[in-house]
mmCIF file of C-alpha atoms and ligand atoms in Angstrom:
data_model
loop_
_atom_site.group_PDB
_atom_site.id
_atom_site.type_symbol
_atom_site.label_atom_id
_atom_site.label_comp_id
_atom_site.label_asym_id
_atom_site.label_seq_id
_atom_site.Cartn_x
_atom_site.Cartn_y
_atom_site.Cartn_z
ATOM 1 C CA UNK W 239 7.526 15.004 -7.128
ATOM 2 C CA UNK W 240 5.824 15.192 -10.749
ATOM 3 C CA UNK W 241 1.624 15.544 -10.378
ATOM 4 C CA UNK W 242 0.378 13.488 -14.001
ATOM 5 C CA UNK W 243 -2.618 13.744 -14.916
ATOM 6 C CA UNK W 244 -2.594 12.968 -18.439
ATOM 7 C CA UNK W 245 -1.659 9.534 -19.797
ATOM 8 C CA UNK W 246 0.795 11.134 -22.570
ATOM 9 C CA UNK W 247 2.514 13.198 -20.078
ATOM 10 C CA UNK W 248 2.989 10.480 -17.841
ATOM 11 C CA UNK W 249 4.419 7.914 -20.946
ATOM 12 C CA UNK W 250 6.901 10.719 -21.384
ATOM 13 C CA UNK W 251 8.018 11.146 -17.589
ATOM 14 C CA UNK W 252 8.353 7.317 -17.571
ATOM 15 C CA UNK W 253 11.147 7.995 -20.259
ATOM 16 C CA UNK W 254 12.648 10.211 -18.393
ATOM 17 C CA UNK W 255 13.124 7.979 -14.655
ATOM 18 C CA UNK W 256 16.271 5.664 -13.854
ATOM 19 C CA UNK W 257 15.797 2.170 -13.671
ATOM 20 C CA UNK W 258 14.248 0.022 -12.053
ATOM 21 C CA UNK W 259 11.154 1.488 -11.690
ATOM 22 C CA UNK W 260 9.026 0.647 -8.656
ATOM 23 C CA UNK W 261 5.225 1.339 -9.162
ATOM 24 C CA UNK W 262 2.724 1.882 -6.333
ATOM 25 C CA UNK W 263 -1.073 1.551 -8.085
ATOM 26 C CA UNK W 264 -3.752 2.799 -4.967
ATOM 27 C CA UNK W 265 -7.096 4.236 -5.342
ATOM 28 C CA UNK W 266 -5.772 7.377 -2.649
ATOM 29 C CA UNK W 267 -7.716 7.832 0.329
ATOM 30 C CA UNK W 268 -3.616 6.847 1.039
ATOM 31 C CA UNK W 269 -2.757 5.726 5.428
ATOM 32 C CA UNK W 270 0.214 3.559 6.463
ATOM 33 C CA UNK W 271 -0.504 0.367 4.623
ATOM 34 C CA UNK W 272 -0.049 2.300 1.171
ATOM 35 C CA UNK W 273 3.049 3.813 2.604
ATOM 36 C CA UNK W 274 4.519 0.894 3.398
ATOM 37 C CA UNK W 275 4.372 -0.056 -0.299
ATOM 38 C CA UNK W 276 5.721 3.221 -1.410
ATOM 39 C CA UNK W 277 8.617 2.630 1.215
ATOM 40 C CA UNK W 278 9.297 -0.538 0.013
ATOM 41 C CA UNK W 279 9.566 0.368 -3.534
ATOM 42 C CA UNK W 280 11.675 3.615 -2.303
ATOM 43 C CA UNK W 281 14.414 1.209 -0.703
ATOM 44 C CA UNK W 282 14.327 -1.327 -3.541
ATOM 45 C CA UNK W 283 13.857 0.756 -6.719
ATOM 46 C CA UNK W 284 15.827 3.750 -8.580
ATOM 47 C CA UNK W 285 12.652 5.675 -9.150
ATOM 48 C CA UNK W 286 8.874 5.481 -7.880
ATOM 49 C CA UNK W 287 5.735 6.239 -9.656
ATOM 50 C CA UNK W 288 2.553 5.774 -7.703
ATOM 51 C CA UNK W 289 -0.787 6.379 -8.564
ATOM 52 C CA UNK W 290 -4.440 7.036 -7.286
ATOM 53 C CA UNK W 291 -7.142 6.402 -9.320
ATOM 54 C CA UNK W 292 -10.732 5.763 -8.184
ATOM 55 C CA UNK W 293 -11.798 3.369 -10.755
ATOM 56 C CA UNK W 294 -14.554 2.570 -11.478
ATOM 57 C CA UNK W 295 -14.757 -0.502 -13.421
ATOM 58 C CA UNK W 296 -14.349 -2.180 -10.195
ATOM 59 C CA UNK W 297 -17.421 -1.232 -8.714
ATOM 60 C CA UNK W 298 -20.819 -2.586 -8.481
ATOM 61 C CA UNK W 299 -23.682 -0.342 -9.590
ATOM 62 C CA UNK W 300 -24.808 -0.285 -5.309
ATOM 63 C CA UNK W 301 -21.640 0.096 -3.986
ATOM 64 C CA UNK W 302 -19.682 3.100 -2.969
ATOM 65 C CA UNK W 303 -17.712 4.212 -5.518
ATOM 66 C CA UNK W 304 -19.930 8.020 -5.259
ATOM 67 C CA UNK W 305 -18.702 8.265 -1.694
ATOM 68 C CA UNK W 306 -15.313 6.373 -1.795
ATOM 69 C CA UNK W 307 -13.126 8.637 0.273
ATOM 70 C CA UNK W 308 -10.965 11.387 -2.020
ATOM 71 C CA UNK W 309 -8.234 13.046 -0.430
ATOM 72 C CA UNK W 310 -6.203 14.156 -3.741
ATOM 73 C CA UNK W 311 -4.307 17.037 -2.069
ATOM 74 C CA UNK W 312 -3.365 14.886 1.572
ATOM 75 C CA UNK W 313 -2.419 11.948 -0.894
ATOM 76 C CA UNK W 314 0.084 14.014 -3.189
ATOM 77 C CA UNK W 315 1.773 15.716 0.343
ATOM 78 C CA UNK W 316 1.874 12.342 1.477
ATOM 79 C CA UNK W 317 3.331 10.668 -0.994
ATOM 80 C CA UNK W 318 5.936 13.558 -2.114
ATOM 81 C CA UNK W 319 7.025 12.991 1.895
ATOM 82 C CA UNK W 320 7.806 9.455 1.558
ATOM 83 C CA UNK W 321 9.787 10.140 -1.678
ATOM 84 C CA UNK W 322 7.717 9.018 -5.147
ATOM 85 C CA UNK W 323 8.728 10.486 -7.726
ATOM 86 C CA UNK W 324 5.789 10.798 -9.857
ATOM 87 C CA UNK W 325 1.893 11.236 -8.845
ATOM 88 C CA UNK W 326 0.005 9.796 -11.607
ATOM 89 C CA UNK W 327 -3.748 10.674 -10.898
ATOM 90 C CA UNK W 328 -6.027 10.211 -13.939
ATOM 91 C CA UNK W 329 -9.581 11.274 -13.902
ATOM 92 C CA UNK W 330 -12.049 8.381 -15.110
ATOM 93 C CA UNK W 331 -12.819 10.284 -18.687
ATOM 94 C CA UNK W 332 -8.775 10.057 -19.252
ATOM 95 C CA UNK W 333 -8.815 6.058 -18.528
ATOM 96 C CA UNK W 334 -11.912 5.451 -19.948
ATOM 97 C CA UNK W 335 -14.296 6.858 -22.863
ATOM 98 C CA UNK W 336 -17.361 5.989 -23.417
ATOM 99 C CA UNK W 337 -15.996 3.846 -26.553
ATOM 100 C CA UNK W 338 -14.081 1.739 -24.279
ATOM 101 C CA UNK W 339 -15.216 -1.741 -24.823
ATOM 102 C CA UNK W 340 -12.108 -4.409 -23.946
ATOM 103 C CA UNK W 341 -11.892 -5.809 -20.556
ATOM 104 C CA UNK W 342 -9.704 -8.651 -18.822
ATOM 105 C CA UNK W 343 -11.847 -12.054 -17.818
ATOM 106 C CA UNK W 344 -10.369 -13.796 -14.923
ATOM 107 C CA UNK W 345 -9.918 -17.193 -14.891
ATOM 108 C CA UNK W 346 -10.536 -19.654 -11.705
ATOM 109 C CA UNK W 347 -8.274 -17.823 -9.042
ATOM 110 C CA UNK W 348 -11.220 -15.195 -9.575
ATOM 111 C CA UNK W 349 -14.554 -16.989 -9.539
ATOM 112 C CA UNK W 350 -15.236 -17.664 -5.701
ATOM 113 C CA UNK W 351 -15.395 -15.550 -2.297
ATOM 114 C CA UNK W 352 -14.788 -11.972 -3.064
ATOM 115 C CA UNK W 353 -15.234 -12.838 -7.175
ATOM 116 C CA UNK W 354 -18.615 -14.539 -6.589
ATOM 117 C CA UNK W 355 -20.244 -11.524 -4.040
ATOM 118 C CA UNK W 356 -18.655 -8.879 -6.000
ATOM 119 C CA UNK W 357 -18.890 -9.771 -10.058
ATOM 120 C CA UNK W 358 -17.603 -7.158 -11.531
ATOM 121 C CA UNK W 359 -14.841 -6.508 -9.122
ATOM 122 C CA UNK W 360 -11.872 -8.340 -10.120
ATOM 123 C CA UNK W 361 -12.503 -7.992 -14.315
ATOM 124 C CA UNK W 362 -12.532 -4.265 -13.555
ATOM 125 C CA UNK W 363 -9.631 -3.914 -10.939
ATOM 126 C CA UNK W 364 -7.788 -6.562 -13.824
ATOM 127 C CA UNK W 365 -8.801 -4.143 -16.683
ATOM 128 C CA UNK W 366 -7.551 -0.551 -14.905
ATOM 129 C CA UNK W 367 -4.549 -2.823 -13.390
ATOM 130 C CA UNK W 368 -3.597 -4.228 -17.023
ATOM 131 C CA UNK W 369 -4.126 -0.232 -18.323
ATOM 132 C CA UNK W 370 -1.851 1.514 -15.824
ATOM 133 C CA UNK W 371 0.458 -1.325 -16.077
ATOM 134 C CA UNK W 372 0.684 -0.449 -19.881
ATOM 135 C CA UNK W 373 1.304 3.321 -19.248
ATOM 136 C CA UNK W 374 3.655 3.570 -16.249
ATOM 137 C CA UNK W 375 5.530 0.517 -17.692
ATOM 138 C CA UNK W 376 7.545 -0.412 -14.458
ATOM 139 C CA UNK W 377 9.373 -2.896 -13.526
ATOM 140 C CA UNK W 378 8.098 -3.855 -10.720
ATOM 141 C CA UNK W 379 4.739 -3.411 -8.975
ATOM 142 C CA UNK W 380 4.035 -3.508 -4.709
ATOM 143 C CA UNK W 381 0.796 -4.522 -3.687
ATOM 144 C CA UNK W 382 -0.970 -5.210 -0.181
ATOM 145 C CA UNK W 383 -1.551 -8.619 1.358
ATOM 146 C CA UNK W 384 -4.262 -7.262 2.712
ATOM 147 C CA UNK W 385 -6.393 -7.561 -0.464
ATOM 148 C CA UNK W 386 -5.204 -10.791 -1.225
ATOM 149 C CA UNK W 387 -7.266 -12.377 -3.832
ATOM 150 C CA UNK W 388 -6.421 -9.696 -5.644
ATOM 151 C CA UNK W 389 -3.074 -9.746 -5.331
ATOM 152 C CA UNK W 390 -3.345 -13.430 -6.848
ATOM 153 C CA UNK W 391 -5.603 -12.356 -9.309
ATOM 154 C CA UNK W 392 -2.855 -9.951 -10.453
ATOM 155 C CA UNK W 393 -0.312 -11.921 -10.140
ATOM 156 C CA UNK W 394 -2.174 -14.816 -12.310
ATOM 157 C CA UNK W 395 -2.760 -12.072 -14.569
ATOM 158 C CA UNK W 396 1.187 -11.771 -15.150
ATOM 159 C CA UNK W 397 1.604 -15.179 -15.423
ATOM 160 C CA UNK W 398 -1.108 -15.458 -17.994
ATOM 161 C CA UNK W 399 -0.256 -12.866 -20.386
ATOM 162 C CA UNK W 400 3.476 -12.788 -20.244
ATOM 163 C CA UNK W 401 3.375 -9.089 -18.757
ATOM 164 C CA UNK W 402 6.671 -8.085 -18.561
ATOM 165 C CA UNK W 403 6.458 -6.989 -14.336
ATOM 166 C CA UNK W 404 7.873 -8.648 -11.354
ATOM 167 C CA UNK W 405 4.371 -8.052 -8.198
ATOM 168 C CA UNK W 406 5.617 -7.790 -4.696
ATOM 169 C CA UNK W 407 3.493 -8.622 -2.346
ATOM 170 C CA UNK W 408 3.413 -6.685 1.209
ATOM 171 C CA UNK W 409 2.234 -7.251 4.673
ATOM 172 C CA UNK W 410 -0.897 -6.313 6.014
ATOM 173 C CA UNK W 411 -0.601 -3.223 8.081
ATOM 174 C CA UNK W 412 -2.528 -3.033 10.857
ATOM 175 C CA UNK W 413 -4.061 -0.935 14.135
ATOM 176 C CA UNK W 414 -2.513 -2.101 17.625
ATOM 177 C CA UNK W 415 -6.181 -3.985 18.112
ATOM 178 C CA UNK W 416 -5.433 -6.007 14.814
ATOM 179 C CA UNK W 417 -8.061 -4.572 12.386
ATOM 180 C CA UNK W 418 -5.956 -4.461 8.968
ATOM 181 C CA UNK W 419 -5.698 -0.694 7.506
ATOM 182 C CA UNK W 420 -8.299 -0.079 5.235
ATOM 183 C CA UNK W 421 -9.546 3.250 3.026
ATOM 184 C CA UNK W 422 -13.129 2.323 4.062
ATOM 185 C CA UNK W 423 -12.212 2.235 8.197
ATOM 186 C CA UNK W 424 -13.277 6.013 7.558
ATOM 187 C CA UNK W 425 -16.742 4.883 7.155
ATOM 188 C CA UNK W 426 -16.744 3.012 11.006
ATOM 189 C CA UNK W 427 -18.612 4.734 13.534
ATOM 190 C CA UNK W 428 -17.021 4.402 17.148
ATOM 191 C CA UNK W 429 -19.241 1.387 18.164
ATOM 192 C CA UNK W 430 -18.280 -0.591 14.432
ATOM 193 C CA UNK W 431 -14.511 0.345 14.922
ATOM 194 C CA UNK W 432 -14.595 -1.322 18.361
ATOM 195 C CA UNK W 433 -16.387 -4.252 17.121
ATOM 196 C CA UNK W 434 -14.443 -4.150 13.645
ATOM 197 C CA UNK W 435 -11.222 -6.299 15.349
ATOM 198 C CA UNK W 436 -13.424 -9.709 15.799
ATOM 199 C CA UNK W 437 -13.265 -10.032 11.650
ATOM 200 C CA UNK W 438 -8.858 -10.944 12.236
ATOM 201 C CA UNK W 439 -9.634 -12.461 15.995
ATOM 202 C CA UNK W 440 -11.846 -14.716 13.761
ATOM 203 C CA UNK W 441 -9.156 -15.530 10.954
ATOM 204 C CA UNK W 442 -6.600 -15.739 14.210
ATOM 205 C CA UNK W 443 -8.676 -18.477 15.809
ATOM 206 C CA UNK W 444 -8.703 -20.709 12.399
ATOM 207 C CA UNK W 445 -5.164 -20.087 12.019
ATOM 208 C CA UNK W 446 -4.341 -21.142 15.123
ATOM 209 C CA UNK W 447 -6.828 -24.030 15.408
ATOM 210 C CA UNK W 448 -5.459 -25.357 11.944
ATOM 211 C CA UNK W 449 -1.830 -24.823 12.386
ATOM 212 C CA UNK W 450 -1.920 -26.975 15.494
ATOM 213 C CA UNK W 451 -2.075 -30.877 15.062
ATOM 214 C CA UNK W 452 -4.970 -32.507 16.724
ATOM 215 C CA UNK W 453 -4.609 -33.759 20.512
ATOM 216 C CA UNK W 454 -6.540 -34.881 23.670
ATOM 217 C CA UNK W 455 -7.950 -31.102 24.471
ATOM 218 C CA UNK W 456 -8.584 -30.597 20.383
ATOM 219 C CA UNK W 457 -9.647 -33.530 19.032
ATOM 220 C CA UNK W 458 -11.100 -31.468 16.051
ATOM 221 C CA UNK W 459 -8.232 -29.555 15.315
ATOM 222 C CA UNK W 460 -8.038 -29.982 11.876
ATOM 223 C CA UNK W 461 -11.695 -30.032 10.999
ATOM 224 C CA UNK W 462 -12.199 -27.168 8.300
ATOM 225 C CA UNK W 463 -15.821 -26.874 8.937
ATOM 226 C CA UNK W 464 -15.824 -27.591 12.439
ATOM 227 C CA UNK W 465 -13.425 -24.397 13.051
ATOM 228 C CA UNK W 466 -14.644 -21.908 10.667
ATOM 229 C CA UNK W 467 -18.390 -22.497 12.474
ATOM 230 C CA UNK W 468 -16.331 -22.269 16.044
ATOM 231 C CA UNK W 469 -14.807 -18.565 14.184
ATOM 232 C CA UNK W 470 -18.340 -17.450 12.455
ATOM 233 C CA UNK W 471 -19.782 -17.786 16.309
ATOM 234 C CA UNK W 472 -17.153 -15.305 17.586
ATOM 235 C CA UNK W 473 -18.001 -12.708 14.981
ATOM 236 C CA UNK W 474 -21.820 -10.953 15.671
ATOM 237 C CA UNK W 475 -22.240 -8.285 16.135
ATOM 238 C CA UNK W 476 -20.078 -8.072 12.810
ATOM 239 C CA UNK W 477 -22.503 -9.817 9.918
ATOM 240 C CA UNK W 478 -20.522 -12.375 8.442
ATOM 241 C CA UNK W 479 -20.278 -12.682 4.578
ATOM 242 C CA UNK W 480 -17.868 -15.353 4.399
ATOM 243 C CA UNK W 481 -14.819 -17.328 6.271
ATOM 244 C CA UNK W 482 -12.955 -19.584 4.307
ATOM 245 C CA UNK W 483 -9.463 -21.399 4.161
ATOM 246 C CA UNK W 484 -7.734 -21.213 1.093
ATOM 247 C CA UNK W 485 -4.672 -21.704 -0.698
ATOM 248 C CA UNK W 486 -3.112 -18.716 -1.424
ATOM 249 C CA UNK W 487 -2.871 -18.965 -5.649
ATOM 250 C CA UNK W 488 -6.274 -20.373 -6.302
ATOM 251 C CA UNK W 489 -8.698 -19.029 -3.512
ATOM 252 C CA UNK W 490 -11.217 -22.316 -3.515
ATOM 253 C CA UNK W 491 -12.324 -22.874 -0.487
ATOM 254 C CA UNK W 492 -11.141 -25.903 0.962
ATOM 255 C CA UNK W 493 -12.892 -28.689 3.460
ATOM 256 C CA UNK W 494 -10.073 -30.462 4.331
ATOM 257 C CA UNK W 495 -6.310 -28.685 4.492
ATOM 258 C CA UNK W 496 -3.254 -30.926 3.442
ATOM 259 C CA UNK W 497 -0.529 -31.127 5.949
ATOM 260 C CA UNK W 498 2.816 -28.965 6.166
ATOM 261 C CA UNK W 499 1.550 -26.288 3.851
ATOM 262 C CA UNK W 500 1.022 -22.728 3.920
ATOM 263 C CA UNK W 501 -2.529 -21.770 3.417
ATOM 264 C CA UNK W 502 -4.603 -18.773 4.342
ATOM 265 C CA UNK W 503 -7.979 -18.034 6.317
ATOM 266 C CA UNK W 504 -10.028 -15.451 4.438
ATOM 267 C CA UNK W 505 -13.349 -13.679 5.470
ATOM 268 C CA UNK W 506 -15.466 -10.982 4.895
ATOM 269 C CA UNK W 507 -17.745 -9.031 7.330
ATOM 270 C CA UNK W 508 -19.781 -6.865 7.446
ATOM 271 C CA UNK W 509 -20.088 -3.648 10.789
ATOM 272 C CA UNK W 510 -22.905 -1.693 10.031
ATOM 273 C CA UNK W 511 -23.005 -1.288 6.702
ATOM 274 C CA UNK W 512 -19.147 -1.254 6.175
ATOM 275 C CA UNK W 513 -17.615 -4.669 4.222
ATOM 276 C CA UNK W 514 -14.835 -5.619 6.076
ATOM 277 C CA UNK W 515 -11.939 -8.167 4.245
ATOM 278 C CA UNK W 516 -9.130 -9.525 5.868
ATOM 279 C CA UNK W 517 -6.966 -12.994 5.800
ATOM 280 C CA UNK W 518 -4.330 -14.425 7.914
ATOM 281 C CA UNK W 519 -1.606 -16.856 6.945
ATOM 282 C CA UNK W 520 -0.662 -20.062 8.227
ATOM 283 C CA UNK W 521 0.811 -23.456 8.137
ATOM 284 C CA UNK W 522 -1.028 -26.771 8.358
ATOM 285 C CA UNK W 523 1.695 -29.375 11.000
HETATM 286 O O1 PAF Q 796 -6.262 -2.150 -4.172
HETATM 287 C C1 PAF Q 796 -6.616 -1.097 -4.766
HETATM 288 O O2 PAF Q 796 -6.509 0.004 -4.249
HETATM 289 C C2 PAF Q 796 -7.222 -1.197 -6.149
HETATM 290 O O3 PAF Q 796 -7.995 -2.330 -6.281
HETATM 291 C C3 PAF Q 796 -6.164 -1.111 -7.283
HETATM 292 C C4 PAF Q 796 -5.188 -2.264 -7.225
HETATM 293 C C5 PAF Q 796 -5.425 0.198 -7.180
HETATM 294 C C6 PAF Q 796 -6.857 -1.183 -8.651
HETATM 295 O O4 PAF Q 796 -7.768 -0.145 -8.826
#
């Protein structure tokens, strides 16, 4: 496996790699869920490119992007043992100078739950996104579920400007309790990791509730706000942020779900002072 740090070097490897070209974008920190997308683009793909960048356009000035967890050496082991062939790991300076102006703007799928707490989050994950998409030039590109505004962020991004890149999205990973894999699990003391799981019980119950059709024992099945206050009471001591039900290309929360389609509960918690996101699919009967 190739290490890249430089952009030029890594526009000349590209040259160089068989087609088609499966590309991997993480910000390192890497555990299963990110191998699964490498695996994925191993079995599908001629070549693999993957990179880990810590960007940090996508950060707000109080979050954690000082103490965001780097692990360059474990990631590059890891990822030469599942088979990528190139390691692209820019620093910041290489993506972005301090003449860099230009960013992406969103449009809707971007402007509520995760978009509204977090407002620079999705321009700047669109912007470095949009950037490495440009360098590595692949032809496809794997991304989580887990994150899954942003995955239709990105993919509305594609759609939008005609990028020439087919995104495949991947299942959540998760722990045998349910909590989804996450860089920032590292941060969970022993007592938050235990009480981590309620954030996907929660998203479990609405799915469940709203997938089911309404009968004598739930006569409120299919009441949006009815069940997501029946979910929010199962989370303390988590701190909830949000639960939501969505549908899964515009991320608007919705009060009432139409019948026989596939939608998605959403949420964000909080245990201790780690921000938990997660989401669970379904279908409405
Ligand atoms: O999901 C992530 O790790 C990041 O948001 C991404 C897509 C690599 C962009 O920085």
């Amino acid at each position: 496996m190739k290490r890249i740090a430089a952009i030029s070097e890594m526009r000349a490897a590209r040259d160089a790699l068989a087609a088609p070209v499966g590309f991997v974008p993480t910000m390192g920190a890497l555990h299963a869920g990110h191998a699964s997308l490498v695996a994925r683009a191993r079995a599908e793909c001629a070549s693999v490119v993957a990179s880990v960048f810590v960007n940090p356009l996508q950060f707000g000035p109080h979050e954690d992007y000082d103490r965001y967890p780097r692990a360059l050496a474990a990631d590059s082991e890891k990822l030469a043992r599942l088979g990528a062939d190139v390691l692209f790991a820019p620093a910041a300076a290489e993506m972005f100078t301090p003449d860099s102006g230009f960013a992406v703007t969103p449009g809707s799928v971007a402007a509520h739950l995760e978009g509204a707490r977090r407002p620079h989050f999705f321009s700047g994950v669109a912007t470095a996104v949009l950037k490495l998409f440009n360098i590595v030039r692949a032809d496809r590109a794997y991304f989580g579920q887990k994150d899954a505004q942003q995955l239709a962020v990105i993919r509305q991004m594609v759609a939008d400007l005609d990028l020439a890149i087919d995104v495949v999205g991947c299942p959540t990973v998760r722990e045998s309790d349910g909590l989804a894999l996450s860089s920032r699990n590292a941060y969970l003391n022993a007592d938050e990791r235990r009480e981590a799981v309620r954030l996907s019980r929660a998203l479990e119950l609405i799915a469940r509730r709203l997938s089911s059709a309404p009968n004598a024992l739930a006569p409120h099945a299919q009441d949006v706000t009815r069940v997501i206050q029946e979910a929010e009471a199962a989370l303390p001591p988590l701190k909830l942020d949000y639960l939501a039900v969505v549908d899964p290309r515009r991320f608007e929360p919705l009060t009432r779900v139409p019948p026989k389609t596939p939608l998605l509960a959403v949420g964000a918690a909080f245990a201790g002072t780690t921000r938990l996101i997660d989401n669970v699919e379904f279908r409405t009967p």
